[in-house]
mmCIF file of N, CA and C and ligand atoms in Angstrom:
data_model
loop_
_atom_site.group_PDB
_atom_site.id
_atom_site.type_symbol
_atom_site.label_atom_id
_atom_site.label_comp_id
_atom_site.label_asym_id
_atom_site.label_seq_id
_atom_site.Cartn_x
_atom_site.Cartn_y
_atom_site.Cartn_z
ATOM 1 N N UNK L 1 102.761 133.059 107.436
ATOM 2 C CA UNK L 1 102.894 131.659 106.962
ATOM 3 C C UNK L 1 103.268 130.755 108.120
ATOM 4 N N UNK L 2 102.452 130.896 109.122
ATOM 5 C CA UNK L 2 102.441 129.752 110.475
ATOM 6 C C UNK L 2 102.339 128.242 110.150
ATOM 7 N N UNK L 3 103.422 127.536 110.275
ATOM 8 C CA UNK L 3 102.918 126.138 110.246
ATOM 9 C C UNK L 3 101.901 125.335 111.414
ATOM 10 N N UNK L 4 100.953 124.812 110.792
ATOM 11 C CA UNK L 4 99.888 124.320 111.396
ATOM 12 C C UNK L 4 100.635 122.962 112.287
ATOM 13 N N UNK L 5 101.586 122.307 111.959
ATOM 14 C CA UNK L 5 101.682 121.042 112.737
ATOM 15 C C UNK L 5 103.138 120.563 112.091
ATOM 16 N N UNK L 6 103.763 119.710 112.642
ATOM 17 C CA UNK L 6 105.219 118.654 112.179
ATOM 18 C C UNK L 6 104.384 117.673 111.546
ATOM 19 N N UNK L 7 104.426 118.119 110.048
ATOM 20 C CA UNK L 7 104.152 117.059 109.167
ATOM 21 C C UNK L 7 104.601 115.651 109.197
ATOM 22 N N UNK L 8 106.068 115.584 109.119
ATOM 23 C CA UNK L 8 106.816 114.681 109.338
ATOM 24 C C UNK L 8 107.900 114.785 109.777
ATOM 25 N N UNK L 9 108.641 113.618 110.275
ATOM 26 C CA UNK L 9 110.300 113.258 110.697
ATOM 27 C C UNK L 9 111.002 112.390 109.333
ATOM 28 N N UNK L 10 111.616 113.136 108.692
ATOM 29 C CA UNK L 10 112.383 112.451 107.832
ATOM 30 C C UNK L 10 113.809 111.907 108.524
ATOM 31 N N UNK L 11 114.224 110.117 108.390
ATOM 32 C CA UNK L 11 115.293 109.352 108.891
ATOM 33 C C UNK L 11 115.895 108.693 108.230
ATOM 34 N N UNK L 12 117.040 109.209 107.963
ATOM 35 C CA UNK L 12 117.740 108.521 106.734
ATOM 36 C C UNK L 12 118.256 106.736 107.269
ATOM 37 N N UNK L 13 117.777 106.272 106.894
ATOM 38 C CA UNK L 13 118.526 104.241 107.198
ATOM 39 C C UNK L 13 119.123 103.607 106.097
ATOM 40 N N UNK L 14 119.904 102.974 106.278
ATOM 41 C CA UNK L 14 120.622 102.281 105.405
ATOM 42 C C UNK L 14 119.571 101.466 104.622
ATOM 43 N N UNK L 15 118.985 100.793 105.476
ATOM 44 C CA UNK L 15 117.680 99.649 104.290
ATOM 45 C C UNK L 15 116.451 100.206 104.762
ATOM 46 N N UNK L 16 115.662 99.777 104.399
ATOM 47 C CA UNK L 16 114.671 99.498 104.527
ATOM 48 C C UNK L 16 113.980 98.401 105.188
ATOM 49 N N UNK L 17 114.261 97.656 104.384
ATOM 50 C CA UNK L 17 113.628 96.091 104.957
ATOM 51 C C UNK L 17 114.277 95.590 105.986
ATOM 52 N N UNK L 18 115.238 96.193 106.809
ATOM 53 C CA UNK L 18 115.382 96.217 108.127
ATOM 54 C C UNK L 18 114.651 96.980 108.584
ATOM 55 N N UNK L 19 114.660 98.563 108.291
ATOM 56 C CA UNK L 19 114.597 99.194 109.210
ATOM 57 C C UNK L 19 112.737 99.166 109.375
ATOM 58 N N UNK L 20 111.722 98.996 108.429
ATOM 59 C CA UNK L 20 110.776 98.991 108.722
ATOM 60 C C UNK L 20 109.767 98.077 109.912
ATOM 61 N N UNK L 21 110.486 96.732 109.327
ATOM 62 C CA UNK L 21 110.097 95.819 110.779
ATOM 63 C C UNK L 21 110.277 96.323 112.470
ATOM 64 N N UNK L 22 111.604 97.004 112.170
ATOM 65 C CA UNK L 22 111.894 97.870 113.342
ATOM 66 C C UNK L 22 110.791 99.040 114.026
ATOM 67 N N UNK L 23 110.754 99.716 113.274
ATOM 68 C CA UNK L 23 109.621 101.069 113.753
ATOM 69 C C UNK L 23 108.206 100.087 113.524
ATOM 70 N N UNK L 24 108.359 99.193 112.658
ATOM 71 C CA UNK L 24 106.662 98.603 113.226
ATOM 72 C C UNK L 24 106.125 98.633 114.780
ATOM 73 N N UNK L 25 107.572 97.462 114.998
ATOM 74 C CA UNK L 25 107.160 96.889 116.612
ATOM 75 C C UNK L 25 107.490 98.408 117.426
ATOM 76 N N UNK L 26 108.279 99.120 117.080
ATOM 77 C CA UNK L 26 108.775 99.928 117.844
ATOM 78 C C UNK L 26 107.426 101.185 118.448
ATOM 79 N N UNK L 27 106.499 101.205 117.092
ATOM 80 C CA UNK L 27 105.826 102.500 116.744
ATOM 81 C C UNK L 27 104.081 101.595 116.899
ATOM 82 N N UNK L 28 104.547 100.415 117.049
ATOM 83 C CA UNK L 28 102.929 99.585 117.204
ATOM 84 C C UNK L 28 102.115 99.679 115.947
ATOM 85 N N UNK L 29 102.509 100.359 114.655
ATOM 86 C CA UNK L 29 102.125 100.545 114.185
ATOM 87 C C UNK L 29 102.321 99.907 112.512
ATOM 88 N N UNK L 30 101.919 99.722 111.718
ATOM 89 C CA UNK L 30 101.920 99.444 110.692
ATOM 90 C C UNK L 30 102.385 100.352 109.505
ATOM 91 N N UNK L 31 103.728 100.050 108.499
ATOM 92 C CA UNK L 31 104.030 101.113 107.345
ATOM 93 C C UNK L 31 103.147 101.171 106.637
ATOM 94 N N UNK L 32 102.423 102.226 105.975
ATOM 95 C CA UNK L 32 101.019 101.955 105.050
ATOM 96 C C UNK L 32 101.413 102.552 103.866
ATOM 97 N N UNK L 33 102.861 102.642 103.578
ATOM 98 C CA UNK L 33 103.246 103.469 102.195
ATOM 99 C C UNK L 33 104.510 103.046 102.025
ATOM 100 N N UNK L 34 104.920 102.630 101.028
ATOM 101 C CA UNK L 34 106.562 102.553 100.199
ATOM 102 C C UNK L 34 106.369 103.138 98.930
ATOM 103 N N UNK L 35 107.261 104.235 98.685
ATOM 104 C CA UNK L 35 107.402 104.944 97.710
ATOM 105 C C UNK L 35 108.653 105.267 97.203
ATOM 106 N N UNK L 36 108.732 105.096 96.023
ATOM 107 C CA UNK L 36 110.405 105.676 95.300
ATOM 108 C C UNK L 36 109.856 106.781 95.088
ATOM 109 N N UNK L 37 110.928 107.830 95.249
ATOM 110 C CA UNK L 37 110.534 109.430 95.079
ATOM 111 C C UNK L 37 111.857 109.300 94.076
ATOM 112 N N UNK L 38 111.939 109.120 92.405
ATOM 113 C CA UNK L 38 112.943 109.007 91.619
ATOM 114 C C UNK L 38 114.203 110.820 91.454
ATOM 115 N N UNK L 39 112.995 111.542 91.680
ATOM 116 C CA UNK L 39 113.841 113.084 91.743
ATOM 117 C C UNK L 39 114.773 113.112 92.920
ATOM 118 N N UNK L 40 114.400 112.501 93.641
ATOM 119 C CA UNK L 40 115.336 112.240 95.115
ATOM 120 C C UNK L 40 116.267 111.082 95.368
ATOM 121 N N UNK L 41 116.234 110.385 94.781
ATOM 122 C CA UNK L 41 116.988 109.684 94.419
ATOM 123 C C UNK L 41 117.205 109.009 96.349
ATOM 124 N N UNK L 42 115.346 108.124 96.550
ATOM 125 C CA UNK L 42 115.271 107.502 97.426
ATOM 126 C C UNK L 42 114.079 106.324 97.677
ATOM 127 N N UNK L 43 113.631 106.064 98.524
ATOM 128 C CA UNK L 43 112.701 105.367 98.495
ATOM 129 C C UNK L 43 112.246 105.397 99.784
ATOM 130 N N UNK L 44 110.824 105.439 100.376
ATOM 131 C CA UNK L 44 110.511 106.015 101.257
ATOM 132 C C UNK L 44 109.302 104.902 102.066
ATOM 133 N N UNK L 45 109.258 105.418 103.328
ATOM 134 C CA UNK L 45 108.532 104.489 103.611
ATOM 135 C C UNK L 45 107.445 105.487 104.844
ATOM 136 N N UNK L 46 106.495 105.119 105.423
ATOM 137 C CA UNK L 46 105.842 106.103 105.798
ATOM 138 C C UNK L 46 104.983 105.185 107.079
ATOM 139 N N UNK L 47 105.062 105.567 108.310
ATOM 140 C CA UNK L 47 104.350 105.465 109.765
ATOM 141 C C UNK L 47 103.450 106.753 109.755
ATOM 142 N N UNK L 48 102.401 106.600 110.440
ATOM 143 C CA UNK L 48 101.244 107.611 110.972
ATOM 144 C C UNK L 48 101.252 107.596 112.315
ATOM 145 N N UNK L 49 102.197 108.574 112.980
ATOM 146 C CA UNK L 49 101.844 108.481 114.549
ATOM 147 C C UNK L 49 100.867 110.383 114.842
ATOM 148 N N UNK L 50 99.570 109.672 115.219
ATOM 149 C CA UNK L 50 98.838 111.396 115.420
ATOM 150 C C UNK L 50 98.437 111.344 113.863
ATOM 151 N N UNK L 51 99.095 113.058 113.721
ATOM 152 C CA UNK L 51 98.846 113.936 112.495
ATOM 153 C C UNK L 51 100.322 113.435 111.808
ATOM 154 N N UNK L 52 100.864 113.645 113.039
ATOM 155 C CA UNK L 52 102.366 113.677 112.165
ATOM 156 C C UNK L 52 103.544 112.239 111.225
ATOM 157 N N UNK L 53 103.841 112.391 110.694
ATOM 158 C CA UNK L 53 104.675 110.550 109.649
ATOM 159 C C UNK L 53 106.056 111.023 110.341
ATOM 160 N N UNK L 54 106.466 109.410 109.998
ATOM 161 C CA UNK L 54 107.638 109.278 110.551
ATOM 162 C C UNK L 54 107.977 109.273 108.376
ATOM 163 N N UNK L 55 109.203 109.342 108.308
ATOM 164 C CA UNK L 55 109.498 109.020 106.847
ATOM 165 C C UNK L 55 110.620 108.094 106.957
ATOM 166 N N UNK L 56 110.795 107.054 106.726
ATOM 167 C CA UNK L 56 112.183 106.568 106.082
ATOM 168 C C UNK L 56 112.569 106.423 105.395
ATOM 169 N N UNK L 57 113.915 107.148 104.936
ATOM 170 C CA UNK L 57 114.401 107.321 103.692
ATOM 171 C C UNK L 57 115.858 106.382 103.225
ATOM 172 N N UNK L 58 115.298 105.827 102.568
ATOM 173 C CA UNK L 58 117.146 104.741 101.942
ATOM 174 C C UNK L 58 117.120 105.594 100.768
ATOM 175 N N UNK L 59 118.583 105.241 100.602
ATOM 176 C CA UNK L 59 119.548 105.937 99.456
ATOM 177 C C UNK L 59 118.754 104.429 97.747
ATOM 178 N N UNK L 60 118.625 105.365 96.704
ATOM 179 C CA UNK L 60 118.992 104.698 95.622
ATOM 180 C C UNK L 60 120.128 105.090 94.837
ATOM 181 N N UNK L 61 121.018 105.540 95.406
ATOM 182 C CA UNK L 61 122.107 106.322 94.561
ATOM 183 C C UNK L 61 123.099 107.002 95.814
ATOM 184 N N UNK L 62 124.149 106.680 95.879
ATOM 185 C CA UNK L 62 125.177 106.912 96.600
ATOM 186 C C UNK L 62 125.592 108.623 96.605
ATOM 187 N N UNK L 63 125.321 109.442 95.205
ATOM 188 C CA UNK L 63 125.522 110.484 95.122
ATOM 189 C C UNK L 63 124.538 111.421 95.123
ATOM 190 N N UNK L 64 123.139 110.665 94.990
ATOM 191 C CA UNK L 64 121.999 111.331 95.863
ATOM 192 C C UNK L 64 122.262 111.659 97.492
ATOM 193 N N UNK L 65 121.024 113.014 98.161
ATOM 194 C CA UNK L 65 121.245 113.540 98.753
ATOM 195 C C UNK L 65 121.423 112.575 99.623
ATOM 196 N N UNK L 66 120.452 111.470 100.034
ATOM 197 C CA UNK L 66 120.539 110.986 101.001
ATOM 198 C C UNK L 66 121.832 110.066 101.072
ATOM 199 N N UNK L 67 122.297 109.541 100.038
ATOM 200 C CA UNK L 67 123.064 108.450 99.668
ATOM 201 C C UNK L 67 124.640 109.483 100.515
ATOM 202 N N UNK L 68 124.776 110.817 100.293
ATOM 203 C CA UNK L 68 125.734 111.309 100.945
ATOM 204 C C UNK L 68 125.480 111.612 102.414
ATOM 205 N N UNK L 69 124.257 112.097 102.275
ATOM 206 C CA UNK L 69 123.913 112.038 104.165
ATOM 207 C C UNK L 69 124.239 110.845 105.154
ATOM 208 N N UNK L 70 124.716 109.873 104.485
ATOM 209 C CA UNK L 70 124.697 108.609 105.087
ATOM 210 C C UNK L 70 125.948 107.905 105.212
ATOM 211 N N UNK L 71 127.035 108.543 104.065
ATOM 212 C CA UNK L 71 127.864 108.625 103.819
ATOM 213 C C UNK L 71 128.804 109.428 105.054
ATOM 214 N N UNK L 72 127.838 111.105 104.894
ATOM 215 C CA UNK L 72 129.066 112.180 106.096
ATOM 216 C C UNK L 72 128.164 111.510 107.371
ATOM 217 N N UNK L 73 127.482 110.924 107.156
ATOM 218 C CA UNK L 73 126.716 111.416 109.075
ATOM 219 C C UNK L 73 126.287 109.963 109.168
ATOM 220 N N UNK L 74 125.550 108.867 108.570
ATOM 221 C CA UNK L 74 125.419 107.209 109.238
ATOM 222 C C UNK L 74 124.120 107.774 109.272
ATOM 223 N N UNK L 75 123.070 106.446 109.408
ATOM 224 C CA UNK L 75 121.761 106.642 109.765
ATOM 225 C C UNK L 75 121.392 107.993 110.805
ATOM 226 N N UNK L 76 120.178 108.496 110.838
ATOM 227 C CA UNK L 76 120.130 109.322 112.140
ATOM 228 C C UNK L 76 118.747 110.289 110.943
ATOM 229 N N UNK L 77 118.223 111.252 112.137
ATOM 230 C CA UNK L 77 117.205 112.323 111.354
ATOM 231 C C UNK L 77 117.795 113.173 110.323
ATOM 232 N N UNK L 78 117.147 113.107 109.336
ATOM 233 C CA UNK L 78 117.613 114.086 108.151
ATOM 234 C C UNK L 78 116.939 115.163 108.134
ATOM 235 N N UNK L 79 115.425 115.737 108.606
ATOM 236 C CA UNK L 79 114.778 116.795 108.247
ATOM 237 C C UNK L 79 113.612 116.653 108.835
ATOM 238 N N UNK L 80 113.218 117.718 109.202
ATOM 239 C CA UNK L 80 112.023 117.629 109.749
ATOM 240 C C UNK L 80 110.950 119.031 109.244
ATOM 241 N N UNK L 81 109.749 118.530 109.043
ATOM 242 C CA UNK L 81 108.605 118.904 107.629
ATOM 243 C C UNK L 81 107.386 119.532 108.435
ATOM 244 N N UNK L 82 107.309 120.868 108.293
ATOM 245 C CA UNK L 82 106.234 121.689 108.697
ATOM 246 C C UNK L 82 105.328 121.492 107.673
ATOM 247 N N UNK L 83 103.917 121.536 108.082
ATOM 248 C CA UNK L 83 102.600 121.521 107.344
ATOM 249 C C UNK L 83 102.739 123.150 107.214
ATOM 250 N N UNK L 84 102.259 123.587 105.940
ATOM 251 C CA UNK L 84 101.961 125.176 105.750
ATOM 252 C C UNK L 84 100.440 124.944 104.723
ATOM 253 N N UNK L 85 100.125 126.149 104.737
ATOM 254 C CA UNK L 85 98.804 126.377 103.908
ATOM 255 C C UNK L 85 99.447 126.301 101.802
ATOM 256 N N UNK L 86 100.881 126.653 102.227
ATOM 257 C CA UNK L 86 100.987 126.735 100.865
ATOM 258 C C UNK L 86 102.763 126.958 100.472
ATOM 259 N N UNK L 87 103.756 125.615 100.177
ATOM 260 C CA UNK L 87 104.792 125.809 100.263
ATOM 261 C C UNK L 87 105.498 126.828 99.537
ATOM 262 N N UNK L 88 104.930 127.336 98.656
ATOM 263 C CA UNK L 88 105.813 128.103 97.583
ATOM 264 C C UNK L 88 105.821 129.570 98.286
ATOM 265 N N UNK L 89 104.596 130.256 98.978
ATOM 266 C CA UNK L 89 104.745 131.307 99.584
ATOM 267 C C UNK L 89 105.366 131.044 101.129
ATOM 268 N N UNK L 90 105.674 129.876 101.950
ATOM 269 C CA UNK L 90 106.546 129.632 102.786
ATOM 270 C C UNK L 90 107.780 129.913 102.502
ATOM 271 N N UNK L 91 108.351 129.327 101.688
ATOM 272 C CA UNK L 91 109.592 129.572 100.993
ATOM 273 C C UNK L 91 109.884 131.286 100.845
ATOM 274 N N UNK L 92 109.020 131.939 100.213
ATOM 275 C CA UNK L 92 109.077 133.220 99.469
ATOM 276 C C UNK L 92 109.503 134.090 101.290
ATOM 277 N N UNK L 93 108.604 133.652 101.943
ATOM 278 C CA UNK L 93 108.199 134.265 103.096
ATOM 279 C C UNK L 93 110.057 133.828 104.057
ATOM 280 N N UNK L 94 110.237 133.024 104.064
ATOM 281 C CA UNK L 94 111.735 132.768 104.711
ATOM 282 C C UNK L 94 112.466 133.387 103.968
ATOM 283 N N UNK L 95 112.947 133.640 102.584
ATOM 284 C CA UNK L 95 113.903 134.609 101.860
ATOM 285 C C UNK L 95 113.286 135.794 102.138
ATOM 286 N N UNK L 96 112.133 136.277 102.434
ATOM 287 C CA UNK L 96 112.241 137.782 102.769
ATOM 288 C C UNK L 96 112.624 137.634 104.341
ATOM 289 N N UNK L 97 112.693 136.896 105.054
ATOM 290 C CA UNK L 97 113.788 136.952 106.536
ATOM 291 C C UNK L 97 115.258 136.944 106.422
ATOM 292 N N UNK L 98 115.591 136.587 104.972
ATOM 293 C CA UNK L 98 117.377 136.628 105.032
ATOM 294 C C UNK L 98 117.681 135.048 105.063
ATOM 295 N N UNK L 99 116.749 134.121 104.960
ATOM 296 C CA UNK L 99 116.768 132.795 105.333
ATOM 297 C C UNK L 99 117.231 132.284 104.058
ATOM 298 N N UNK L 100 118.339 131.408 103.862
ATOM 299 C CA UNK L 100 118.550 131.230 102.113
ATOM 300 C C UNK L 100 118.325 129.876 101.933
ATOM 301 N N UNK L 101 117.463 129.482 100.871
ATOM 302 C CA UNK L 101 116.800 128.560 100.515
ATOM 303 C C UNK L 101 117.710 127.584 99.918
ATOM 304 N N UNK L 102 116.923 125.995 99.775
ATOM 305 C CA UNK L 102 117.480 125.240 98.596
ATOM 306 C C UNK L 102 116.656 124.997 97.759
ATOM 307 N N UNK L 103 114.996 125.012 97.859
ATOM 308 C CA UNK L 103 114.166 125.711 96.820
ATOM 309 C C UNK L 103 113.428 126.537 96.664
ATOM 310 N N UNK L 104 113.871 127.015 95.848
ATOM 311 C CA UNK L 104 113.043 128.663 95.447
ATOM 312 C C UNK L 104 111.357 128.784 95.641
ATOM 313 N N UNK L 105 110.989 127.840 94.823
ATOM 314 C CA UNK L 105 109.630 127.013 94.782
ATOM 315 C C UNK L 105 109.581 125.844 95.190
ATOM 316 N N UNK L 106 108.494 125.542 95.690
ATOM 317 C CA UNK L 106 108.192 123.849 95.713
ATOM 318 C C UNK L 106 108.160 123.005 94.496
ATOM 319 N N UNK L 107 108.561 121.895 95.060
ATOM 320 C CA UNK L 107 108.142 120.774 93.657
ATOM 321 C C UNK L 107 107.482 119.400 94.191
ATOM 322 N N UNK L 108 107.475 118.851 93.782
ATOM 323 C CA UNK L 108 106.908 117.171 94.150
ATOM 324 C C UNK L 108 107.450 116.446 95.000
ATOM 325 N N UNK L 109 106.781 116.209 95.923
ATOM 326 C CA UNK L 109 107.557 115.223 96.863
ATOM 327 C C UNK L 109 107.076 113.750 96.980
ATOM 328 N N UNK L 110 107.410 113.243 97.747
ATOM 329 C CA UNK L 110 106.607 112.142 98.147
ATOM 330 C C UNK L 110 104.910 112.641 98.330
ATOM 331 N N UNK L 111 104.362 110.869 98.086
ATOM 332 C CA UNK L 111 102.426 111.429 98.730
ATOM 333 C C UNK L 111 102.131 112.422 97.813
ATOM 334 N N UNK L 112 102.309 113.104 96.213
ATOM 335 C CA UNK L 112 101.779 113.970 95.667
ATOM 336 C C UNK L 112 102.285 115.485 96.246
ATOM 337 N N UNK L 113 103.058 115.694 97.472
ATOM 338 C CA UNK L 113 103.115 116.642 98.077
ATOM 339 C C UNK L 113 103.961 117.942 98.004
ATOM 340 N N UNK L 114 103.651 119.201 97.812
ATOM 341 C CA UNK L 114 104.247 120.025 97.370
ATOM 342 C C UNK L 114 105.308 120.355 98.669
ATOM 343 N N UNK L 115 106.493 120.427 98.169
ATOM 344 C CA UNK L 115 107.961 120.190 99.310
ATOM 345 C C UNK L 115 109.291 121.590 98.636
ATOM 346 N N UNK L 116 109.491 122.356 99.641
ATOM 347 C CA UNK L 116 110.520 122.936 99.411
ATOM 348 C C UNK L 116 111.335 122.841 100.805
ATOM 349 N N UNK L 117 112.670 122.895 100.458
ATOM 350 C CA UNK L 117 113.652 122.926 101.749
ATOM 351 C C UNK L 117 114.424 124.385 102.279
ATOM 352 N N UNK L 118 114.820 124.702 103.201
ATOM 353 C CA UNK L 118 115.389 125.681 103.945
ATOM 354 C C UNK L 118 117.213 125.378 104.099
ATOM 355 N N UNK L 119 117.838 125.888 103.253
ATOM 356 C CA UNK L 119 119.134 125.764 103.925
ATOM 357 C C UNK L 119 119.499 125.376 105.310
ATOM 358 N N UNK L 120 120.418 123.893 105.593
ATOM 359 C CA UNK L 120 120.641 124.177 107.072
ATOM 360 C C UNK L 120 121.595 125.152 107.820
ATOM 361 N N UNK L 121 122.411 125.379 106.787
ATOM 362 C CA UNK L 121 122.971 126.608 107.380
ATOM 363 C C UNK L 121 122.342 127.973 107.841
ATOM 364 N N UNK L 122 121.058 127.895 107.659
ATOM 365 C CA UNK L 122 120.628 129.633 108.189
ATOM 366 C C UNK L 122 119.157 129.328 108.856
ATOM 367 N N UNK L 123 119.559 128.063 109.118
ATOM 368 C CA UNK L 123 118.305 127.037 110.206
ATOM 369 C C UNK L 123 118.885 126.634 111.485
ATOM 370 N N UNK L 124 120.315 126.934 111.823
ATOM 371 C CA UNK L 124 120.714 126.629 113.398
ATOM 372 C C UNK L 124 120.704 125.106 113.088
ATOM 373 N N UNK L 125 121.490 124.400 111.668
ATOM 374 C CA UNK L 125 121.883 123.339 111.507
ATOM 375 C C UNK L 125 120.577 122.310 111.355
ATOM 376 N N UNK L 126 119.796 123.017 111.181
ATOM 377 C CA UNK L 126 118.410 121.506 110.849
ATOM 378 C C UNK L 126 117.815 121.672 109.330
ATOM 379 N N UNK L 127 117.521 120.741 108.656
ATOM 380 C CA UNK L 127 117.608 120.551 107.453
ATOM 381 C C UNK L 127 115.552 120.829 107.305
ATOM 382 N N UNK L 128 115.065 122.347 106.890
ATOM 383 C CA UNK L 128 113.627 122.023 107.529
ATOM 384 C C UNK L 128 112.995 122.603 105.951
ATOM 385 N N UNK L 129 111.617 121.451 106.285
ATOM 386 C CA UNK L 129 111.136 121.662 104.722
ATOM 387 C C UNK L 129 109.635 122.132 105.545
ATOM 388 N N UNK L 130 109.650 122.998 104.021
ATOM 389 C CA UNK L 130 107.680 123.503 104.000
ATOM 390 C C UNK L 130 107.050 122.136 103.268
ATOM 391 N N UNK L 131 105.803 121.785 103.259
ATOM 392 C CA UNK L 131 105.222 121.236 102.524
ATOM 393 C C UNK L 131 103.670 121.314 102.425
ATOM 394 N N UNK L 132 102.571 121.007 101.581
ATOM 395 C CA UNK L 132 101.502 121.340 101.599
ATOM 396 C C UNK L 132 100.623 119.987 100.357
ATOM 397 N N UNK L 133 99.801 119.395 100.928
ATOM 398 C CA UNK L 133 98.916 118.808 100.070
ATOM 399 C C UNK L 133 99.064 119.386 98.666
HETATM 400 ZN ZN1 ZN O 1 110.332 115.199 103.897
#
């Protein structure tokens, strides 16, 4: 279960409507997506640099994940998203390494996209998700 490419950079920011004007000029590029992801309790915004998205993520909920990420740690990278052929056997494939998950299976992510995460504790502290069309 080789990941083909860094899907994305997920960055947790306080707003949005700051922070997007920002990575416009910054990234030359234009956001071509705002999305509430309601299971996540965020709202997202999306750059195309290459293959790979930048994601920005604001809190809609203080006790959502991000809403505490922002809380212990202030803006900064939250996760970063391998392309796989197929997240649910990514996942399966890291618990048979001893790797302990935060989902068992994938579920819905942003973009329609099937998303499971990796404990950062048994990741050398990085918060890393499978995901797959
Ligand atoms: Zn992500």
């Amino acid at each position: 279960m080789k990941p083909t490419h860094i899907e994305h950079i997920g960055i947790a920011v306080n707003s949005l409507e700051e922070s997007i004007p920002f990575y416009e000029t910054l990234l030359g590029s234009k956001c071509y997506n705002v999305e509430e992801v309601k299971d996540q309790r965020v709202k997202t915004a999306f750059f195309l640099i290459g293959q790979t998205k930048i994601e920005l993520l604001e809190s809609t909920d203080p006790e959502g994940p991000i809403g505490k990420f922002l809380e212990k740690k202030g803006e900064g990278i939250h996760h970063m998203a391998f392309a796989v052929d197929n997240a649910s056997d990514a996942l399966a494939a890291a618990a048979s390494q001893g790797i302990t998950l935060i989902d068992k299976v994938s579920r819905k992510g942003a973009e329609g996209m099937n998303i499971g995460f990796l404990h950062p504790r048994s990741t050398h502290g990085v918060l890393i998700e499978f995901c797959n069309k």
